[in-house]
């Protein structure tokens, strides 16, 4: 079986996780580990004697292992891939690919450092390292030079206003 990766001409931009997102993922991993531990303890202590026991502990172990795999995949493989023809969003096992010719404009919010990608009426928000936003815009515009690019400026916070 061959390992599939991004094409050579692809530009890869990692998803930027916020601290609360990382802490929530770590808490979920800990919760799953506790669930596995308690299920194993319950199996060793009480055993599996009926169909109800099969549904309790082993099923909880399977669900917890699945959740751990999904969370780790999200943390490891969350990225944006831009090729000459497509814009791909990948979050773990979930992958969405959009044709660059359908992208009409890009809007960079300088306050939140988030890039909004518009495809006519539809849009999605891209969150990467703020230093990579210009590179991401450049990569999209290399594949589709007709894409408009705008940015918002932060309003100064005046303490003089009454």
Backbone as a chain_set.jsonl record, in Angstrom:
{"seq": "XXXXXXXXXXXXXXXXXXXXXXXXXXXXXXXXXXXXXXXXXXXXXXXXXXXXXXXXXXXXXXXXXXXXXXXXXXXXXXXXXXXXXXXXXXXXXXXXXXXXXXXXXXXXXXXXXXXXXXXXXXXXXXXXXXXXXXXXXXXXXXXXXXXXXXXXXXXXXXXXXX", "coords": {"N": [[0.858, -1.17, 0.0], [0.641, 2.153, -0.88], [1.859, 5.189, 0.505], [-0.036, 8.055, 0.795], [0.588, 11.418, 0.193], [0.92, 14.997, 0.283], [1.071, 16.584, -2.931], [4.176, 17.366, -4.653], [4.39, 20.054, -5.499], [2.723, 21.296, -3.79], [1.74, 23.589, -1.244], [1.935, 23.677, 2.186], [0.109, 24.51, 5.058], [-0.081, 24.653, 8.442], [-2.773, 24.122, 10.747], [-3.685, 26.438, 13.234], [-3.867, 25.811, 16.514], [-5.615, 26.977, 19.332], [-4.799, 27.762, 22.763], [-6.932, 27.027, 24.612], [-8.206, 25.076, 22.992], [-6.238, 23.09, 22.758], [-5.929, 22.393, 25.445], [-8.496, 21.389, 25.945], [-8.486, 19.176, 24.227], [-6.455, 17.656, 25.429], [-7.67, 17.181, 27.902], [-9.828, 15.626, 27.051], [-8.427, 13.406, 26.074], [-7.331, 12.484, 28.484], [-9.698, 11.872, 29.842], [-10.643, 9.771, 28.249], [-8.596, 7.913, 28.677], [-8.96, 7.393, 31.406], [-11.495, 6.239, 31.271], [-10.89, 3.886, 29.833], [-9.149, 2.662, 31.655], [-10.847, 2.295, 33.938], [-12.746, 0.597, 32.802], [-11.234, -1.685, 32.171], [-10.487, -2.387, 34.764], [-13.017, -2.977, 35.826], [-13.705, -5.192, 34.23], [-11.733, -7.034, 35.016], [-12.284, -7.24, 37.748], [-15.089, -7.934, 37.98], [-15.686, -9.507, 35.733], [-17.006, -10.85, 32.602], [-20.163, -11.73, 32.139], [-22.699, -11.627, 31.032], [-24.739, -10.454, 28.254], [-25.199, -7.771, 28.698], [-22.951, -7.046, 30.159], [-21.061, -7.191, 28.157], [-21.815, -5.056, 26.618], [-21.253, -2.959, 28.314], [-18.397, -2.589, 29.482], [-16.309, -3.573, 27.483], [-17.292, -2.288, 25.198], [-17.147, 0.395, 25.938], [-14.38, 0.633, 26.105], [-13.682, 0.307, 23.405], [-14.937, 2.554, 22.245], [-13.579, 4.598, 23.589], [-10.924, 4.197, 22.712], [-11.294, 4.709, 19.991], [-12.02, 7.436, 20.146], [-9.623, 8.499, 21.149], [-7.915, 7.987, 18.97], [-9.113, 9.62, 16.998], [-8.838, 12.211, 18.151], [-6.041, 12.463, 18.408], [-5.365, 12.269, 15.696], [-6.574, 14.619, 14.761], [-5.017, 16.547, 16.096], [-2.493, 16.051, 15.045], [-2.708, 16.047, 12.218], [-3.917, 18.426, 11.092], [-4.417, 20.709, 8.7], [-3.871, 23.001, 5.94], [-3.773, 22.678, 2.481], [-2.423, 23.89, -0.427], [-2.532, 23.614, -3.827], [-1.734, 23.88, -7.344], [-4.21, 23.642, -8.512], [-6.128, 23.217, -6.501], [-7.609, 23.789, -3.223], [-7.185, 22.446, -0.19], [-8.634, 21.36, 2.798], [-7.776, 19.815, 5.716], [-8.643, 17.964, 8.464], [-7.574, 15.819, 10.568], [-8.979, 12.795, 9.811], [-10.85, 13.849, 8.163], [-11.442, 15.424, 5.144], [-11.615, 18.1, 2.913], [-11.888, 19.317, -0.326], [-11.454, 22.052, -2.464], [-11.947, 23.647, -5.571], [-9.611, 25.859, -6.962], [-10.414, 27.663, -8.889], [-12.981, 28.338, -8.213], [-12.813, 30.012, -6.062], [-13.413, 33.289, -5.105], [-12.699, 35.576, -3.62], [-10.501, 36.792, -0.997], [-10.34, 37.62, 2.417], [-8.62, 39.219, 4.883], [-8.661, 39.424, 8.299], [-7.25, 41.648, 10.303], [-7.301, 41.988, 13.045], [-8.08, 39.521, 14.324], [-6.454, 37.843, 12.941], [-7.374, 36.035, 11.055], [-8.208, 34.409, 8.053], [-10.602, 34.794, 5.624], [-12.124, 32.854, 3.215], [-13.791, 33.289, 0.266], [-16.267, 31.895, -1.831], [-18.097, 32.854, -3.989], [-21.241, 33.112, -2.675], [-20.775, 31.389, -0.589], [-18.519, 30.691, 2.145], [-15.496, 30.127, 4.068], [-13.473, 30.018, 7.031], [-10.053, 30.439, 7.59], [-7.55, 29.442, 9.786], [-4.399, 30.014, 10.628], [-0.903, 30.223, 11.478], [-0.261, 33.592, 12.115], [1.869, 34.725, 10.72], [1.99, 33.294, 8.393], [-0.14, 33.992, 6.806], [0.081, 35.8, 4.602], [1.672, 34.268, 2.889], [-0.068, 32.153, 2.38], [-2.157, 33.477, 1.061], [-0.724, 34.321, -1.183], [-0.081, 31.821, -2.313], [-2.635, 30.874, -3.028], [-3.349, 32.84, -4.874], [-1.444, 32.399, -6.821], [-2.355, 30.098, -8.049], [-4.848, 30.957, -8.903], [-5.055, 33.825, -10.317], [-7.114, 35.689, -10.462], [-8.343, 36.056, -8.066], [-9.597, 38.207, -5.633], [-8.074, 40.224, -3.111], [-8.463, 41.456, 0.102], [-8.149, 43.375, 3.125], [-8.897, 43.957, 6.573], [-8.667, 46.774, 8.697], [-7.682, 47.41, 12.003], [-9.657, 49.21, 14.32], [-8.566, 52.044, 16.059], [-8.287, 52.058, 19.589], [-9.682, 54.403, 21.437], [-9.319, 56.097, 24.391], [-10.206, 58.528, 24.928], [-12.783, 59.005, 24.111], [-16.144, 59.848, 24.984]], "CA": [[0.0, 0.0, 0.0], [1.47, 3.355, -0.957], [1.491, 6.27, 1.419], [-0.417, 9.248, 0.051], [0.927, 12.675, 0.832], [0.646, 16.158, -0.562], [1.924, 16.658, -4.119], [5.424, 18.115, -4.448], [4.202, 21.492, -5.704], [1.761, 21.779, -2.8], [2.202, 24.385, -0.11], [1.2, 23.195, 3.353], [0.004, 25.45, 6.16], [-0.665, 23.966, 9.597], [-3.846, 24.769, 11.481], [-3.206, 26.982, 14.503], [-4.74, 25.506, 17.646], [-5.512, 27.899, 20.459], [-4.508, 27.09, 24.029], [-8.113, 26.302, 25.114], [-8.453, 23.902, 22.168], [-5.253, 22.079, 23.125], [-6.273, 21.928, 26.788], [-9.694, 20.576, 25.818], [-8.07, 17.909, 23.627], [-5.731, 16.902, 26.461], [-8.661, 16.735, 28.883], [-10.574, 14.53, 26.435], [-7.537, 12.249, 26.074], [-7.267, 11.992, 29.864], [-11.005, 11.284, 30.125], [-10.678, 8.482, 27.555], [-7.675, 7.012, 29.377], [-9.639, 6.985, 32.647], [-12.561, 5.319, 30.87], [-10.273, 2.601, 29.504], [-8.658, 2.082, 32.906], [-11.979, 1.833, 34.74], [-13.369, -0.548, 32.13], [-10.363, -2.843, 32.388], [-10.615, -2.743, 36.181], [-14.336, -3.592, 36.001], [-13.664, -6.518, 33.61], [-10.91, -7.898, 35.871], [-12.959, -7.412, 39.044], [-16.391, -8.592, 37.887], [-15.758, -10.433, 34.603], [-18.062, -10.647, 31.611], [-21.048, -12.876, 32.315], [-23.926, -11.508, 30.249], [-24.674, -9.533, 27.12], [-25.124, -6.428, 29.273], [-21.544, -6.805, 30.504], [-20.355, -6.956, 26.886], [-22.143, -3.7, 26.18], [-20.688, -1.962, 29.228], [-16.962, -2.339, 29.543], [-15.568, -3.643, 26.217], [-17.788, -1.269, 24.273], [-16.571, 1.657, 26.388], [-12.968, 0.616, 25.703], [-13.63, 0.535, 21.953], [-15.3, 3.952, 21.996], [-12.488, 5.441, 24.109], [-9.782, 4.068, 21.797], [-11.672, 5.446, 18.784], [-11.933, 8.865, 20.453], [-8.191, 8.842, 21.235], [-7.389, 8.011, 17.596], [-9.648, 10.811, 16.312], [-8.25, 13.418, 18.739], [-4.624, 12.516, 18.018], [-5.337, 12.577, 14.263], [-6.867, 16.048, 14.612], [-3.877, 17.338, 16.559], [-1.311, 15.815, 14.215], [-2.911, 16.225, 10.784], [-4.824, 19.519, 10.746], [-3.624, 21.562, 7.822], [-4.409, 23.5, 4.679], [-2.851, 22.358, 1.394], [-2.742, 24.634, -1.639], [-1.82, 23.189, -5.033], [-2.034, 24.769, -8.47], [-5.604, 23.511, -8.896], [-7.091, 23.019, -5.428], [-7.399, 24.218, -1.846], [-7.641, 21.312, 0.612], [-8.679, 21.516, 4.248], [-7.723, 18.483, 6.295], [-8.687, 17.875, 9.916], [-7.503, 14.399, 10.869], [-9.447, 11.942, 8.719], [-11.821, 14.607, 7.372], [-10.739, 16.189, 4.113], [-12.466, 18.797, 1.952], [-11.096, 19.92, -1.389], [-12.162, 23.059, -3.246], [-11.249, 24.054, -6.784], [-9.149, 27.25, -6.85], [-11.143, 28.522, -9.836], [-14.243, 28.739, -7.591], [-12.547, 31.015, -5.032], [-13.578, 34.616, -5.694], [-11.966, 36.601, -2.883], [-9.915, 36.49, 0.306], [-10.413, 38.761, 3.319], [-7.801, 39.014, 6.069], [-9.025, 40.223, 9.462], [-5.978, 41.915, 10.977], [-7.481, 41.868, 14.499], [-8.085, 38.117, 14.746], [-5.477, 37.139, 12.098], [-8.065, 34.952, 10.372], [-8.399, 34.641, 6.632], [-11.884, 34.28, 5.146], [-12.07, 32.49, 1.807], [-15.129, 33.372, -0.313], [-16.553, 31.236, -3.106], [-19.423, 33.39, -4.261], [-21.979, 33.334, -1.435], [-20.23, 30.504, 0.441], [-17.204, 31.07, 2.653], [-14.972, 29.433, 5.234], [-12.429, 30.783, 7.699], [-8.785, 29.725, 7.715], [-6.792, 29.88, 10.95], [-3.019, 29.529, 10.623], [0.016, 31.137, 12.118], [-0.435, 34.891, 11.45], [2.996, 35.0, 9.825], [1.803, 32.538, 7.155], [-1.317, 34.443, 6.065], [0.472, 36.352, 3.293], [2.125, 33.151, 2.05], [-1.262, 31.419, 1.976], [-2.816, 34.299, 0.045], [0.115, 34.261, -2.381], [-0.225, 30.485, -2.901], [-3.954, 30.808, -3.677], [-3.349, 33.742, -6.043], [-0.624, 31.79, -7.877], [-3.222, 29.151, -8.75], [-5.96, 31.7, -9.495], [-4.709, 35.245, -10.204], [-8.314, 36.523, -10.459], [-8.861, 36.153, -6.703], [-9.416, 39.518, -5.007], [-7.574, 40.148, -1.738], [-8.696, 42.649, 0.909], [-7.89, 43.171, 4.546], [-9.545, 44.929, 7.448], [-7.754, 47.435, 9.628], [-8.229, 47.53, 13.352], [-9.973, 50.564, 14.739], [-7.793, 52.378, 17.269], [-9.095, 52.163, 20.808], [-9.468, 55.715, 22.046], [-9.87, 56.237, 25.737], [-10.689, 59.905, 25.015], [-14.215, 59.066, 23.756], [-17.038, 59.91, 26.145]], "C": [[0.901, 1.228, 0.0], [0.941, 4.429, -0.018], [1.165, 7.504, 0.603], [-0.042, 10.479, 0.844], [0.615, 13.805, -0.143], [1.566, 16.137, -1.783], [3.131, 17.566, -3.867], [5.239, 19.628, -4.584], [3.237, 22.097, -4.69], [2.456, 22.598, -1.722], [1.305, 24.048, 1.066], [1.279, 24.228, 4.467], [-0.718, 24.749, 7.302], [-1.772, 24.806, 10.217], [-3.285, 25.26, 12.808], [-4.234, 26.697, 15.592], [-4.528, 26.539, 18.733], [-5.245, 27.094, 21.726], [-5.742, 26.394, 24.604], [-8.429, 25.04, 24.304], [-7.503, 22.761, 22.54], [-5.571, 21.519, 24.508], [-7.516, 21.042, 26.765], [-9.362, 19.203, 25.217], [-7.33, 17.04, 24.651], [-6.682, 16.383, 27.538], [-9.478, 15.562, 28.325], [-9.727, 13.263, 26.38], [-7.432, 11.638, 27.468], [-8.572, 11.302, 30.242], [-11.126, 9.906, 29.473], [-9.774, 7.466, 28.248], [-8.292, 6.519, 30.681], [-10.763, 6.005, 32.331], [-12.022, 3.938, 30.534], [-9.81, 1.906, 30.78], [-9.783, 1.531, 33.774], [-12.672, 0.626, 34.113], [-12.538, -1.81, 32.31], [-10.465, -3.317, 33.832], [-11.943, -3.464, 36.444], [-14.368, -5.003, 35.398], [-12.886, -7.486, 34.493], [-11.639, -8.22, 37.168], [-14.22, -8.275, 38.924], [-16.477, -9.647, 36.785], [-16.881, -10.056, 33.654], [-18.941, -11.893, 31.648], [-22.302, -12.807, 31.448], [-23.722, -10.528, 29.102], [-24.587, -8.081, 27.588], [-23.704, -6.065, 29.673], [-20.712, -6.53, 29.258], [-20.609, -5.534, 26.402], [-21.502, -2.636, 27.054], [-19.211, -1.739, 28.968], [-16.225, -2.45, 28.209], [-16.005, -2.576, 25.218], [-17.237, 0.108, 24.641], [-15.093, 1.75, 26.017], [-12.844, 0.923, 24.217], [-13.931, 1.992, 21.623], [-14.181, 4.881, 22.456], [-11.271, 5.382, 23.205], [-10.066, 4.822, 20.502], [-11.552, 6.952, 19.004], [-10.472, 9.315, 20.545], [-7.59, 8.943, 19.836], [-7.85, 9.264, 16.862], [-8.982, 12.084, 16.844], [-6.791, 13.56, 18.34], [-4.505, 12.85, 16.529], [-5.626, 14.05, 14.016], [-5.673, 16.905, 15.007], [-2.678, 17.224, 15.627], [-1.523, 16.264, 12.772], [-3.97, 17.27, 10.461], [-4.03, 20.535, 9.956], [-4.433, 22.02, 6.621], [-3.358, 23.224, 3.613], [-3.325, 23.095, 0.148], [-1.874, 24.103, -2.77], [-2.186, 24.169, -6.149], [-3.511, 24.734, -8.85], [-6.585, 23.515, -7.724], [-6.623, 23.588, -4.092], [-8.006, 23.118, -0.98], [-7.558, 21.652, 2.093], [-8.724, 20.115, 4.823], [-7.664, 18.586, 7.809], [-8.723, 16.391, 10.273], [-7.909, 13.586, 9.662], [-10.397, 12.673, 7.782], [-11.072, 15.513, 6.407], [-11.753, 16.797, 3.156], [-11.577, 19.488, 0.935], [-11.977, 20.858, -2.21], [-11.301, 23.429, -4.447], [-10.858, 25.526, -6.663], [-9.916, 28.179, -7.793], [-12.474, 29.001, -9.247], [-14.048, 29.8, -6.515], [-12.589, 32.39, -5.675], [-12.788, 35.688, -4.953], [-11.471, 36.07, -1.546], [-9.978, 37.758, 1.15], [-9.642, 38.428, 4.583], [-8.244, 39.97, 7.16], [-7.757, 40.435, 10.274], [-6.094, 41.87, 12.492], [-7.329, 40.42, 14.952], [-7.071, 37.272, 13.977], [-6.103, 35.924, 11.433], [-8.337, 35.371, 8.938], [-9.724, 33.999, 6.21], [-11.787, 34.067, 3.643], [-13.5, 32.457, 1.282], [-15.176, 32.651, -1.647], [-17.964, 31.641, -3.488], [-20.093, 33.718, -2.939], [-21.428, 32.494, -0.28], [-18.863, 31.018, 0.897], [-16.792, 30.134, 3.769], [-13.795, 30.236, 5.761], [-11.205, 29.895, 7.908], [-8.025, 30.311, 8.897], [-5.413, 29.231, 10.907], [-2.183, 30.48, 11.458], [-0.102, 32.482, 11.395], [0.697, 35.243, 10.478], [2.823, 34.313, 8.476], [0.643, 33.034, 6.314], [-0.956, 34.983, 4.685], [0.948, 35.259, 2.351], [0.936, 32.338, 1.539], [-2.016, 32.177, 0.885], [-2.042, 34.227, -1.269], [-0.031, 32.909, -3.082], [-1.568, 30.349, -3.62], [-3.952, 31.659, -4.942], [-2.427, 33.248, -7.153], [-1.467, 30.827, -8.707], [-4.387, 29.825, -9.447], [-5.688, 33.194, -9.325], [-5.919, 36.179, -10.148], [-8.891, 36.712, -9.057], [-8.557, 37.539, -6.14], [-8.916, 39.313, -3.579], [-7.795, 41.487, -1.053], [-8.324, 42.326, 2.345], [-8.595, 44.27, 5.325], [-8.5, 45.519, 8.374], [-8.449, 47.572, 10.972], [-8.532, 48.996, 13.655], [-9.17, 50.877, 16.005], [-8.744, 52.538, 18.458], [-8.746, 53.474, 21.51], [-10.097, 55.741, 23.42], [-10.405, 57.658, 25.938], [-12.183, 60.028, 24.724], [-15.053, 59.056, 25.014], [-18.311, 59.203, 25.878]], "O": [[1.827, 1.32, 0.806], [-0.262, 4.549, 0.213], [1.987, 7.959, -0.194], [-0.327, 10.566, 2.038], [0.112, 13.581, -1.244], [2.718, 15.718, -1.68], [3.105, 18.421, -2.982], [5.869, 20.396, -3.857], [2.967, 23.298, -4.738], [3.598, 22.333, -1.346], [0.08, 24.118, 0.97], [2.348, 24.751, 4.782], [-1.852, 24.3, 7.135], [-1.717, 26.036, 10.213], [-2.49, 24.563, 13.438], [-5.326, 27.265, 15.596], [-3.397, 26.93, 19.021], [-5.445, 25.88, 21.75], [-5.622, 25.255, 25.054], [-8.873, 24.041, 24.87], [-7.917, 21.605, 22.626], [-5.492, 20.309, 24.721], [-7.581, 20.05, 27.49], [-9.902, 18.187, 25.655], [-7.557, 15.832, 24.727], [-6.514, 15.267, 28.03], [-9.783, 14.616, 29.051], [-10.237, 12.166, 26.611], [-7.442, 10.415, 27.616], [-8.553, 10.257, 30.892], [-11.655, 8.977, 30.083], [-10.138, 6.298, 28.39], [-8.157, 5.343, 31.021], [-10.956, 5.034, 33.064], [-12.623, 2.929, 30.904], [-10.047, 0.712, 30.968], [-9.681, 0.418, 34.289], [-13.134, -0.265, 34.826], [-13.082, -2.883, 32.573], [-10.522, -4.519, 34.09], [-11.988, -4.44, 37.192], [-14.976, -5.908, 35.97], [-13.313, -8.622, 34.701], [-11.608, -9.36, 37.63], [-14.396, -9.232, 39.679], [-17.264, -10.586, 36.895], [-17.604, -9.083, 33.867], [-18.518, -12.976, 31.242], [-22.906, -13.841, 31.162], [-22.688, -9.869, 28.992], [-23.958, -7.256, 26.926], [-23.295, -4.911, 29.543], [-19.773, -5.735, 29.294], [-19.72, -4.89, 25.844], [-21.235, -1.529, 26.587], [-18.835, -0.781, 28.293], [-15.559, -1.49, 27.821], [-15.183, -2.029, 24.483], [-16.899, 0.898, 23.76], [-14.609, 2.823, 25.657], [-11.99, 1.713, 23.816], [-13.242, 2.594, 20.8], [-13.871, 5.855, 21.771], [-10.644, 6.411, 22.951], [-9.184, 5.499, 19.971], [-11.038, 7.665, 18.143], [-10.126, 10.395, 20.067], [-6.841, 9.876, 19.546], [-7.054, 9.904, 16.174], [-8.602, 12.95, 16.056], [-6.347, 14.648, 17.974], [-3.637, 13.631, 16.14], [-4.997, 14.669, 13.157], [-5.353, 17.88, 14.328], [-1.934, 18.187, 15.443], [-0.603, 16.809, 12.161], [-4.841, 17.019, 9.628], [-3.091, 21.146, 10.467], [-5.514, 21.507, 6.329], [-2.178, 23.506, 3.82], [-4.47, 22.95, -0.28], [-0.645, 24.133, -2.694], [-2.869, 25.165, -5.913], [-4.018, 25.686, -9.444], [-7.767, 23.792, -7.926], [-5.438, 23.831, -3.863], [-9.214, 22.885, -1.032], [-6.547, 22.164, 2.574], [-9.594, 19.318, 4.472], [-6.762, 19.209, 8.37], [-9.79, 15.778, 10.276], [-7.275, 13.665, 8.61], [-10.715, 12.16, 6.709], [-10.185, 16.27, 6.803], [-12.637, 16.107, 2.649], [-10.618, 20.168, 1.301], [-13.092, 20.509, -2.597], [-10.077, 23.511, -4.346], [-11.691, 26.355, -6.297], [-10.047, 29.37, -7.508], [-13.039, 29.979, -9.737], [-15.019, 30.43, -6.093], [-11.898, 32.643, -6.662], [-12.262, 36.61, -5.576], [-11.945, 35.055, -1.037], [-9.7, 38.85, 0.654], [-9.969, 37.466, 5.279], [-8.211, 41.187, 6.975], [-7.243, 39.491, 10.874], [-5.078, 41.726, 13.172], [-6.545, 40.124, 15.854], [-6.85, 36.11, 14.319], [-5.444, 34.898, 11.263], [-8.651, 36.527, 8.653], [-9.936, 32.805, 6.418], [-11.418, 34.972, 2.895], [-14.33, 31.697, 1.781], [-14.273, 32.767, -2.476], [-18.909, 30.868, -3.331], [-19.57, 34.516, -2.161], [-21.601, 32.857, 0.883], [-18.148, 31.683, 0.147], [-17.623, 29.435, 4.349], [-13.194, 31.031, 5.038], [-11.317, 28.75, 8.345], [-7.873, 31.527, 9.003], [-5.284, 28.027, 11.126], [-2.698, 31.419, 12.064], [-0.047, 32.511, 10.166], [0.484, 35.985, 9.518], [3.458, 34.719, 7.503], [0.45, 32.545, 5.201], [-1.619, 34.655, 3.701], [0.667, 35.304, 1.153], [0.937, 31.886, 0.394], [-2.46, 31.583, -0.098], [-2.635, 34.087, -2.338], [-0.097, 32.855, -4.31], [-1.631, 29.771, -4.705], [-4.491, 31.246, -5.968], [-2.601, 33.631, -8.31], [-1.311, 30.751, -9.925], [-4.87, 29.333, -10.467], [-6.05, 33.774, -8.301], [-5.763, 37.354, -9.817], [-9.847, 37.47, -8.89], [-7.413, 37.992, -6.164], [-9.29, 38.344, -2.918], [-7.371, 42.528, -1.555], [-8.2, 41.163, 2.729], [-8.855, 45.358, 4.81], [-7.561, 44.836, 8.783], [-9.653, 47.82, 11.049], [-7.771, 49.895, 13.297], [-9.108, 50.054, 16.919], [-9.843, 53.078, 18.337], [-7.672, 53.628, 22.091], [-11.279, 55.438, 23.581], [-10.984, 57.965, 26.979], [-12.792, 61.046, 25.055], [-14.74, 58.365, 25.984], [-19.184, 59.153, 26.744]]}, "num_chains": 1, "name": "protein.A"}
